[in-house]
Short mmCIF file of C-alpha atoms in Angstrom, two decimals:
data_model
loop_
_atom_site.label_atom_id
_atom_site.label_comp_id
_atom_site.label_asym_id
_atom_site.label_seq_id
_atom_site.Cartn_x
_atom_site.Cartn_y
_atom_site.Cartn_z
CA MET W 1 135.23 130.65 115.51
CA THR W 2 138.22 129.25 117.37
CA ILE W 3 138.27 125.47 117.31
CA SER W 4 139.99 123.77 120.22
CA ALA W 5 141.52 120.32 119.85
CA PHE W 6 138.62 119.00 121.90
CA SER W 7 136.15 120.13 119.27
CA PHE W 8 137.74 118.03 116.55
CA LEU W 9 135.89 115.06 118.01
CA SER W 10 132.57 116.82 117.84
CA ARG W 11 133.10 118.11 114.29
CA ARG W 12 134.10 114.66 113.09
CA LEU W 13 131.03 113.22 114.80
CA ALA W 14 128.73 115.84 113.29
CA PHE W 15 129.86 115.41 109.71
CA ALA W 16 130.19 111.63 109.99
CA VAL W 17 126.60 111.51 111.19
CA ASP W 18 125.43 113.92 108.49
CA ALA W 19 127.18 112.09 105.67
CA GLY W 20 126.08 108.74 107.00
CA LEU W 21 122.48 109.82 107.40
CA TRP W 22 122.35 110.95 103.78
CA LEU W 23 123.92 107.81 102.40
CA LEU W 24 121.83 105.48 104.53
CA ALA W 25 118.75 107.52 103.72
CA GLY W 26 119.50 107.44 100.02
CA LEU W 27 120.28 103.77 100.11
CA HIS W 28 117.43 102.69 102.36
CA GLY W 29 115.62 101.07 99.49
CA LEU W 30 118.83 99.36 98.41
CA LEU W 31 120.75 98.27 101.48
CA PHE W 32 117.68 98.07 103.66
CA ALA W 33 115.77 96.04 101.12
CA SER W 34 118.62 93.60 100.86
CA PHE W 35 119.14 92.92 104.54
CA LEU W 36 117.94 95.49 107.02
CA VAL W 37 114.20 94.92 106.66
CA VAL W 38 114.72 91.22 107.25
CA VAL W 39 117.04 91.95 110.14
CA THR W 40 114.58 94.34 111.73
CA LEU W 41 111.61 92.00 111.42
CA ALA W 42 113.59 88.97 112.57
CA SER W 43 115.08 90.57 115.64
CA GLY W 44 112.15 92.64 116.85
CA ALA W 45 113.56 96.15 116.86
CA ARG W 46 112.39 98.52 119.52
CA ALA W 47 110.10 101.47 118.84
CA GLU W 48 108.00 99.43 116.43
CA ASP W 49 105.56 102.28 115.97
CA GLY W 50 108.36 104.51 114.72
CA ALA W 51 107.94 106.99 117.57
CA CYS W 52 111.19 108.61 118.68
CA ALA W 53 112.07 109.63 122.20
CA GLY W 54 114.87 111.61 123.75
CA HIS W 55 115.86 114.60 125.81
CA ASN W 56 117.04 118.01 124.67
CA LEU W 57 120.54 118.18 126.09
CA LEU W 58 120.71 121.95 125.76
CA THR W 59 117.49 122.42 127.71
CA GLU W 60 118.90 120.25 130.48
CA MET W 61 122.19 122.14 130.38
CA GLN W 62 120.41 125.49 130.57
CA GLN W 63 118.93 124.34 133.88
CA ASP W 64 121.88 122.39 135.29
CA ASP W 65 124.86 124.42 134.04
CA PRO W 66 123.75 127.85 132.79
CA ASP W 67 127.34 129.09 132.36
CA ALA W 68 128.16 126.20 130.01
CA TYR W 69 124.92 126.81 128.16
CA ARG W 70 125.79 130.48 127.65
CA ARG W 71 129.22 129.52 126.31
CA ILE W 72 127.65 127.15 123.79
CA VAL W 73 125.18 129.78 122.63
CA ALA W 74 127.96 132.35 122.25
CA GLU W 75 130.04 129.89 120.22
CA GLY W 76 127.05 129.07 118.03
CA ASP W 77 126.31 132.75 117.44
CA ALA W 78 129.83 133.15 116.03
CA VAL W 79 129.34 130.52 113.31
CA PRO W 80 128.96 132.26 109.90
CA ASN W 81 125.44 131.78 108.51
CA GLY W 82 124.59 129.58 111.47
CA LYS W 83 120.97 130.69 111.78
CA GLY W 84 118.30 129.80 109.29
CA LEU W 85 117.24 126.84 107.16
CA PHE W 86 115.71 128.66 104.22
CA TRP W 87 117.62 131.17 102.08
CA LYS W 88 116.78 133.32 99.07
CA ILE W 89 119.34 133.49 96.25
CA GLU W 90 119.24 136.56 94.02
CA LYS W 91 121.20 138.13 91.19
CA ALA W 92 120.22 141.04 88.94
CA GLY W 93 118.19 139.97 85.92
CA LEU W 94 117.41 136.50 87.30
CA ALA W 95 114.32 135.03 88.85
CA PRO W 96 115.11 134.32 92.52
CA SER W 97 116.20 130.85 93.55
CA TYR W 98 115.98 129.30 97.00
CA LEU W 99 118.21 127.15 99.20
CA LEU W 100 116.81 124.82 101.85
CA GLY W 101 118.95 123.09 104.44
CA THR W 102 117.66 119.59 105.05
CA MET W 103 118.08 116.86 107.64
CA HIS W 104 118.26 113.37 106.19
CA VAL W 105 115.66 111.75 108.44
CA THR W 106 112.03 110.73 108.19
CA ASP W 107 110.82 112.63 111.28
CA PRO W 108 107.39 114.07 110.36
CA ARG W 109 108.38 117.38 111.94
CA VAL W 110 111.36 117.62 109.62
CA LEU W 111 109.21 116.77 106.60
CA ALA W 112 107.10 119.86 107.26
CA LEU W 113 108.79 122.65 105.29
CA PRO W 114 109.51 126.09 106.80
CA LYS W 115 107.29 129.05 106.01
CA GLY W 116 107.45 130.08 102.37
CA ALA W 117 109.29 126.97 101.19
CA PRO W 118 106.27 125.08 99.78
CA GLU W 119 105.30 128.07 97.62
CA ALA W 120 108.88 128.62 96.43
CA LYS W 121 109.26 124.96 95.56
CA ALA W 122 105.96 124.87 93.69
CA GLN W 123 107.05 127.80 91.49
CA ALA W 124 110.58 126.51 90.84
CA LYS W 125 111.72 125.52 87.36
CA VAL W 126 114.04 122.83 88.74
CA LEU W 127 114.73 121.02 92.02
CA ILE W 128 118.40 120.54 92.93
CA ILE W 129 119.33 117.86 95.48
CA GLU W 130 122.53 116.15 96.57
CA SER W 131 121.98 113.09 94.38
CA ASP W 132 119.12 112.42 91.99
CA GLU W 133 120.04 108.73 91.95
CA ILE W 134 117.76 108.22 94.94
CA LEU W 135 114.88 108.33 92.44
CA ASP W 136 116.05 105.21 90.60
CA GLU W 137 117.02 102.76 93.30
CA GLN W 138 117.46 99.77 90.99
CA LYS W 139 119.85 101.66 88.74
CA ALA W 140 121.78 102.98 91.72
CA MET W 141 122.00 99.50 93.22
CA ALA W 142 123.30 98.08 89.94
CA LYS W 143 126.05 100.70 89.86
CA LEU W 144 127.04 100.21 93.48
CA MET W 145 127.16 96.43 93.12
CA THR W 146 130.08 96.88 90.74
CA LYS W 147 132.10 98.46 93.56
CA PRO W 148 131.21 96.59 96.76
CA GLN W 149 134.48 97.74 98.35
CA LEU W 150 132.89 101.14 98.90
CA THR W 151 130.61 99.77 101.60
CA MET W 152 132.01 96.37 102.50
CA MET W 153 135.33 94.97 103.73
CA MET W 154 136.68 92.89 100.87
CA ASP W 155 139.86 91.57 102.51
CA GLY W 156 138.19 88.82 104.53
CA LYS W 157 138.20 90.90 107.70
CA THR W 158 135.23 91.81 109.86
CA ILE W 159 134.74 94.71 112.24
CA GLN W 160 135.70 92.32 115.05
CA SER W 161 139.17 92.15 113.50
CA TYR W 162 139.75 95.74 114.59
CA LEU W 163 138.09 95.74 118.01
CA THR W 164 138.90 94.34 121.41
CA ARG W 165 136.45 91.90 122.99
CA ALA W 166 135.05 94.68 125.19
CA GLU W 167 134.64 97.02 122.20
CA THR W 168 132.96 94.26 120.21
CA GLU W 169 130.49 93.67 123.02
CA GLN W 170 129.83 97.41 123.20
CA LEU W 171 129.10 97.53 119.46
CA GLN W 172 126.96 94.41 119.66
CA THR W 173 124.85 95.96 122.43
CA ALA W 174 124.37 99.21 120.48
CA LEU W 175 123.33 97.39 117.32
CA LYS W 176 121.02 95.02 119.20
CA ALA W 177 119.20 98.04 120.64
CA ARG W 178 118.44 98.97 117.04
CA GLY W 179 117.34 95.48 116.07
CA ILE W 180 120.50 94.65 114.11
CA PRO W 181 122.51 91.49 114.83
CA LEU W 182 126.24 92.15 114.60
CA GLY W 183 126.71 89.12 112.39
CA ALA W 184 124.47 90.64 109.72
CA VAL W 185 126.63 93.74 109.32
CA SER W 186 130.06 92.65 110.56
CA ARG W 187 131.67 92.98 107.11
CA MET W 188 130.40 96.51 106.55
CA GLN W 189 132.83 99.42 106.58
CA PRO W 190 133.15 101.09 110.02
CA TRP W 191 131.56 104.35 108.82
CA MET W 192 128.43 102.43 107.84
CA LEU W 193 128.25 100.95 111.33
CA SER W 194 128.74 104.43 112.78
CA SER W 195 125.68 105.55 110.84
CA PHE W 196 123.62 102.67 112.22
CA VAL W 197 124.70 103.54 115.76
CA ALA W 198 123.90 107.21 115.20
CA LEU W 199 120.36 106.51 114.02
CA PRO W 200 117.77 105.87 116.74
CA ALA W 201 115.86 102.60 116.51
CA CYS W 202 112.71 104.53 115.62
CA GLU W 203 114.39 106.01 112.54
CA LEU W 204 115.61 102.60 111.40
CA VAL W 205 112.10 101.23 111.79
CA ARG W 206 110.56 104.05 109.76
CA LYS W 207 113.14 103.59 107.01
CA ALA W 208 112.64 99.85 106.98
CA LYS W 209 108.92 100.47 106.46
CA GLY W 210 109.71 102.64 103.44
CA ALA W 211 109.26 106.11 104.91
CA ALA W 212 110.82 108.82 102.76
CA PHE W 213 113.34 111.23 104.21
CA LEU W 214 112.99 114.94 103.45
CA ASP W 215 115.22 115.10 100.37
CA MET W 216 113.56 112.08 98.79
CA GLN W 217 110.09 113.41 99.61
CA LEU W 218 110.94 116.69 97.87
CA ALA W 219 112.24 114.82 94.82
CA LYS W 220 109.19 112.56 94.58
CA ASP W 221 106.86 115.54 94.89
CA ALA W 222 108.79 117.33 92.14
CA ILE W 223 108.49 114.38 89.77
CA ARG W 224 104.75 114.17 90.40
CA ALA W 225 104.48 117.91 89.66
CA GLY W 226 106.44 117.57 86.43
CA GLN W 227 109.50 119.44 87.74
CA PRO W 228 112.96 118.27 86.63
CA VAL W 229 115.25 117.03 89.40
CA LYS W 230 119.01 117.55 89.16
CA GLY W 231 121.66 115.98 91.40
CA LEU W 232 124.94 117.60 92.41
CA GLU W 233 126.81 114.39 93.18
CA THR W 234 126.60 110.70 92.42
CA MET W 235 126.27 108.15 95.21
CA GLU W 236 129.51 106.63 94.04
CA GLU W 237 131.24 109.96 94.58
CA GLN W 238 129.74 110.26 98.05
CA LEU W 239 130.68 106.71 98.99
CA SER W 240 134.16 107.11 97.52
CA ALA W 241 134.75 110.21 99.65
CA MET W 242 133.90 108.26 102.80
CA ALA W 243 135.88 105.20 101.69
CA SER W 244 138.95 107.34 100.96
CA ILE W 245 139.40 108.12 104.66
CA PRO W 246 141.67 105.63 106.48
CA THR W 247 139.90 102.82 108.32
CA GLU W 248 141.59 103.79 111.59
CA PHE W 249 139.97 107.19 111.46
CA HIS W 250 136.49 105.73 110.96
CA LEU W 251 137.12 103.29 113.79
CA LYS W 252 137.82 106.22 116.14
CA SER W 253 134.55 107.85 115.12
CA LEU W 254 132.70 104.59 115.73
CA MET W 255 134.17 104.21 119.20
CA GLU W 256 133.32 107.82 120.05
CA MET W 257 129.69 107.17 119.19
CA LEU W 258 129.69 103.96 121.21
CA ALA W 259 131.18 105.85 124.16
CA LEU W 260 128.13 108.12 124.12
CA GLY W 261 125.99 105.05 124.82
CA GLY W 262 122.39 105.87 125.60
CA ARG W 263 123.11 109.56 125.12
CA MET W 264 123.28 109.03 121.34
CA ASP W 265 119.48 109.12 121.09
CA ASP W 266 119.53 112.36 123.08
CA VAL W 267 122.19 113.75 120.75
CA MET W 268 120.05 113.00 117.70
CA TYR W 269 116.97 114.38 119.44
CA THR W 270 118.84 117.59 120.26
CA MET W 271 120.21 117.87 116.72
CA THR W 272 116.66 117.55 115.41
CA GLU W 273 115.43 120.23 117.79
CA LEU W 274 118.21 122.57 116.66
CA TYR W 275 117.35 121.87 113.05
CA LEU W 276 113.67 122.63 113.59
CA SER W 277 114.55 125.93 115.28
CA GLY W 278 117.02 126.82 112.52
CA ASP W 279 119.92 127.07 114.98
CA ILE W 280 122.32 125.02 112.84
CA GLY W 281 125.33 126.92 114.17
CA LEU W 282 124.68 125.51 117.64
CA THR W 283 125.14 121.93 116.46
CA MET W 284 128.94 121.86 116.68
CA PRO W 285 129.19 123.57 120.10
CA MET W 286 126.50 121.23 121.45
CA LEU W 287 128.35 118.17 120.19
CA LYS W 288 131.60 119.49 121.59
CA ALA W 289 130.01 119.69 125.00
CA VAL W 290 128.72 116.11 124.97
CA SER W 291 131.51 114.35 123.05
CA PRO W 292 133.70 111.91 124.96
CA ASP W 293 136.91 113.39 126.36
CA GLY W 294 139.80 113.51 123.94
CA SER W 295 142.04 115.80 121.94
CA ASP W 296 143.08 113.63 119.00
CA GLU W 297 142.95 115.73 115.87
CA GLU W 298 144.95 113.27 113.76
CA GLY W 299 143.38 112.93 110.35
CA TYR W 300 140.68 115.50 110.97
CA ALA W 301 141.98 118.05 108.45
CA GLU W 302 141.89 115.39 105.75
CA PHE W 303 138.40 114.32 106.79
CA GLU W 304 137.03 117.85 106.78
CA GLN W 305 138.63 118.60 103.43
CA ARG W 306 137.28 115.51 101.68
CA ILE W 307 133.89 115.10 103.32
CA VAL W 308 132.94 118.71 103.95
CA THR W 309 134.93 121.42 102.22
CA ALA W 310 135.60 119.69 98.91
CA ARG W 311 131.98 118.57 98.62
CA ASN W 312 130.75 122.09 99.39
CA HIS W 313 132.86 123.46 96.54
CA ILE W 314 131.68 120.71 94.18
CA MET W 315 128.05 121.41 95.05
CA ALA W 316 128.49 125.15 94.54
CA GLU W 317 130.26 124.66 91.21
CA ARG W 318 127.70 122.21 89.84
CA ALA W 319 124.75 124.25 91.09
CA ARG W 320 126.08 127.49 89.59
CA PRO W 321 124.73 127.03 86.00
CA LEU W 322 121.34 126.00 87.34
CA LEU W 323 121.22 129.01 89.64
CA GLU W 324 122.42 131.28 86.83
CA ALA W 325 119.29 130.28 84.94
CA GLY W 326 117.15 131.49 87.85
CA GLY W 327 114.09 129.97 89.46
CA ALA W 328 115.76 126.97 91.10
CA PHE W 329 114.96 125.32 94.42
CA MET W 330 118.03 123.73 95.99
CA ALA W 331 117.83 121.35 98.96
CA VAL W 332 120.97 119.90 100.59
CA GLY W 333 122.03 118.91 104.10
CA ALA W 334 121.91 121.86 106.47
CA MET W 335 125.45 121.22 107.68
CA HIS W 336 126.67 122.15 104.19
CA LEU W 337 125.24 125.67 104.50
CA VAL W 338 127.19 127.02 107.46
CA GLY W 339 130.74 128.23 107.92
CA GLU W 340 133.23 130.26 105.94
CA GLU W 341 133.29 127.63 103.19
CA GLY W 342 129.66 126.61 103.46
CA LEU W 343 127.31 126.96 100.51
CA VAL W 344 125.88 130.29 101.64
CA SER W 345 129.36 131.86 101.72
CA LEU W 346 130.44 130.17 98.47
CA LEU W 347 127.35 131.35 96.60
CA ARG W 348 127.91 134.89 97.83
CA ALA W 349 131.49 134.66 96.54
CA ASP W 350 129.98 133.71 93.15
CA GLY W 351 128.15 137.03 93.05
CA PHE W 352 124.77 135.95 94.38
CA THR W 353 122.96 137.78 97.14
CA VAL W 354 121.95 135.16 99.68
CA THR W 355 119.67 136.14 102.54
CA ALA W 356 117.84 134.12 105.18
CA VAL W 357 114.07 133.98 104.72
CA PRO W 358 112.43 134.95 108.04
#
């Protein structure tokens, strides 16, 4: 797939959202317990019942601009392994394993597994997820407290130090819509704020009430069933990868999300719809179409290498011995499955036969 300079914005947005969703989801019992629940209750967040709303941007585009819609579909069709959430992993002499692409949200529709996945998970010898530390929140919190610089600004600065007055007001408005006073999160790293802006108010409310996201629900079910749960990364590794990217780069991502304004809820709604239909390859082209104008690709190669490609290779390497034993059920973010260096391609390069489960 040819990537224009314009699409660098959309790819950065997609992976920033995906990484942020996982980390916020995994930390909801940690960070949220420490301040976000109080913030939400004190400020009266919208969507108190946890119901999400939004419009499917692709459906609207299909009606309003059919040529643009056809171009997006064609671009999505060209993404390697861009269709399908549930994959079968096979190698001669081994019991089959399975790979499920997840979305790190608490949407009840997302929590419902695709056809065949519940049976495959029930029969698995081990569940593999991105980080098994989500199962021991107190231990994870204790570890993260030793390195607060991974999530917080430790130099005395606040997010306002980097923004103009107009940009600060824009951020304040976006956070207020999600029930979060700027003052409560002003010392958080910009990528954390981007994650808050990306999440609809309804998702924040559900998380604040303790709702489990898909990966955590799978892990909890596995523990109850007596299945071992293995993680491919630590939360410190995930946070360190995000923190290793220059602040200026994260600030650009934050401003891009703020520029989307009210459309951000529609973006998340559309991403969820694409996930539910298994059309993961359409995510990037869709985001490219709705991203704010711009062609700045500065820093993107480094971002993609550290946050996407390198993590894909780490996941594949660490999953390999578990998959070589056969009978595993692996569940990681769906964005890690697609592309030439996505997990499906990497596992095939390791000698596994990987096929989408219809």
